[in-house]
PDB file of C-alpha atoms in Angstrom:
ATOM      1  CA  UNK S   9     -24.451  20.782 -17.267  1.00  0.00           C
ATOM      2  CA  UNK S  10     -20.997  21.792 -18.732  1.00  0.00           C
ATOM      3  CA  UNK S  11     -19.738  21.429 -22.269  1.00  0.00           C
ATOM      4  CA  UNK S  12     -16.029  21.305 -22.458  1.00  0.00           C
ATOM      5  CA  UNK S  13     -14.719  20.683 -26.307  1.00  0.00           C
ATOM      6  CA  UNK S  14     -11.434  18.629 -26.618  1.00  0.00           C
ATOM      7  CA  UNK S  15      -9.777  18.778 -30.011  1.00  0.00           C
ATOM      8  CA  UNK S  16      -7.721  15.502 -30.554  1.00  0.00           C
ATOM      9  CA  UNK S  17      -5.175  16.793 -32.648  1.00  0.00           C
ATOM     10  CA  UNK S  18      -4.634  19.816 -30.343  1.00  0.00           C
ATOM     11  CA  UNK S  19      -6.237  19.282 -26.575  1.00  0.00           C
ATOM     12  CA  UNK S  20      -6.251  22.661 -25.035  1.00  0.00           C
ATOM     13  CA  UNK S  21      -4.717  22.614 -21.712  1.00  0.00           C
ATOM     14  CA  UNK S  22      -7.487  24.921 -19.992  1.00  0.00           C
ATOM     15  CA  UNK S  23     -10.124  22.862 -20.841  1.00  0.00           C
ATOM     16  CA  UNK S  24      -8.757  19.306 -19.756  1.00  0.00           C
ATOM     17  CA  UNK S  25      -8.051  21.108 -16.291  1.00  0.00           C
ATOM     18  CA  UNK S  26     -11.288  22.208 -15.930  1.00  0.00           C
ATOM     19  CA  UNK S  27     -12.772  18.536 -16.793  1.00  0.00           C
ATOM     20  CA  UNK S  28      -9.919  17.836 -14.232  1.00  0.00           C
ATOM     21  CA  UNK S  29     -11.450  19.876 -11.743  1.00  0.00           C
ATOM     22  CA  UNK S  30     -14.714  18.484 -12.295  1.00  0.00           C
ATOM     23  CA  UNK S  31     -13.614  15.283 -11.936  1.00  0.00           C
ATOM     24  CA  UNK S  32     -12.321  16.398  -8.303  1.00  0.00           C
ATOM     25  CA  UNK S  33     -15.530  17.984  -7.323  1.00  0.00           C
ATOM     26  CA  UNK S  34     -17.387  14.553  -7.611  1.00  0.00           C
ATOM     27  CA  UNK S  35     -19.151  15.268 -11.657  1.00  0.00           C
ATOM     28  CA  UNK S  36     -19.433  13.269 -13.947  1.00  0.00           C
ATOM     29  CA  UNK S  37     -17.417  13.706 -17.280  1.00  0.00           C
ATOM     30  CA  UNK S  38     -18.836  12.265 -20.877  1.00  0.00           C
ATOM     31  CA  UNK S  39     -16.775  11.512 -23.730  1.00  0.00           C
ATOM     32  CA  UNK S  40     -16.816   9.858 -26.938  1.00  0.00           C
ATOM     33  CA  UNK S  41     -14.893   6.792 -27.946  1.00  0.00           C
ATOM     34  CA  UNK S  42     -14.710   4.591 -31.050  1.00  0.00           C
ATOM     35  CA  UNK S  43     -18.417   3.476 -30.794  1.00  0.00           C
ATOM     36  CA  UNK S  44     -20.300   5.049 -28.291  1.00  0.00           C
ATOM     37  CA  UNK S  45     -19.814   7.733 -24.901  1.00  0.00           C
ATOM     38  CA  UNK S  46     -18.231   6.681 -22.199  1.00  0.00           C
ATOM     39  CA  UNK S  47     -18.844   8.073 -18.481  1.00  0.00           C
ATOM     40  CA  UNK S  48     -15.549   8.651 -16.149  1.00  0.00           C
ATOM     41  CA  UNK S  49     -16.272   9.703 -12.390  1.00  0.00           C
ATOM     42  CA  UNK S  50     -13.670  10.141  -9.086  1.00  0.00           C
ATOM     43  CA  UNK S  51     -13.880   6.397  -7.953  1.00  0.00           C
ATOM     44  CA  UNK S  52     -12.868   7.504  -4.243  1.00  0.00           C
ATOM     45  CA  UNK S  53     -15.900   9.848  -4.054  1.00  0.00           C
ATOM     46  CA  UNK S  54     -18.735   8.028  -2.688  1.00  0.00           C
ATOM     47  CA  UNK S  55     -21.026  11.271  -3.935  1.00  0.00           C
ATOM     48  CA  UNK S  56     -19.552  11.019  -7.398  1.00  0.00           C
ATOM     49  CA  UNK S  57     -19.849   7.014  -7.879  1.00  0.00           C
ATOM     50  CA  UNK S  58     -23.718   7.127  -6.528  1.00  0.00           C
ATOM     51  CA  UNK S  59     -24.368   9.306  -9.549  1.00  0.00           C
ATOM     52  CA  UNK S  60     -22.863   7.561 -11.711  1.00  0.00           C
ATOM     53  CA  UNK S  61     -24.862   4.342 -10.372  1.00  0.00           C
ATOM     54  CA  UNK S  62     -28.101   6.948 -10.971  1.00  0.00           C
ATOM     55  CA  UNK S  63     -27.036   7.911 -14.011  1.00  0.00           C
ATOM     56  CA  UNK S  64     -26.515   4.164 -15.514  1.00  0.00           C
ATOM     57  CA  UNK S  65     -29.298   2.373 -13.245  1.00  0.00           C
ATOM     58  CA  UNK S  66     -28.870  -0.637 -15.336  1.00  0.00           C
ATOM     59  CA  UNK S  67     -29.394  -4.417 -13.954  1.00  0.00           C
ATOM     60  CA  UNK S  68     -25.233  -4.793 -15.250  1.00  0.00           C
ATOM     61  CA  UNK S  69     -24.770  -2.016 -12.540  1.00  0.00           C
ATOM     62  CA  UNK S  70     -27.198  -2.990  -9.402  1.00  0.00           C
ATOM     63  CA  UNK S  71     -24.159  -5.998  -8.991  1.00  0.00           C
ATOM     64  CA  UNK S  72     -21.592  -3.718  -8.334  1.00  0.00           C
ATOM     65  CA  UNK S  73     -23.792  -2.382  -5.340  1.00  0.00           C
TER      66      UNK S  73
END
């Protein structure tokens, strides 16, 4: 596991293109919102959207299947 830090008022460029890159390679990215963390994966990778369905195995997810 990774731990990239994004400041808000200031996002460092570096970091977002590494979470880019991530994103690319078929990971999985965390990141907080208003309420709770939200989970962003490369929808065209097969690899990458199977661990996501791992990752969530939830009855709302098995539909999507």
């Amino acid at each position: 596991m990774l731990e990239f830090r994004v400041e808000a008022s200031r996002p460092d460029r570096l970091t977002l293109l590494r979470a880019a890159a991530l994103l690319r390679g078929g990971g999985i990215v965390a990141y907080p919102t208003d309420t709770l963390y939200g989970l962003a994966a490369n929808p065209a990778s097969a690899a990458a959207m199977a661990q996501l369905y791992r990752i969530k195995d939830g009855p709302s997810m098995r539909r999507f299947r």
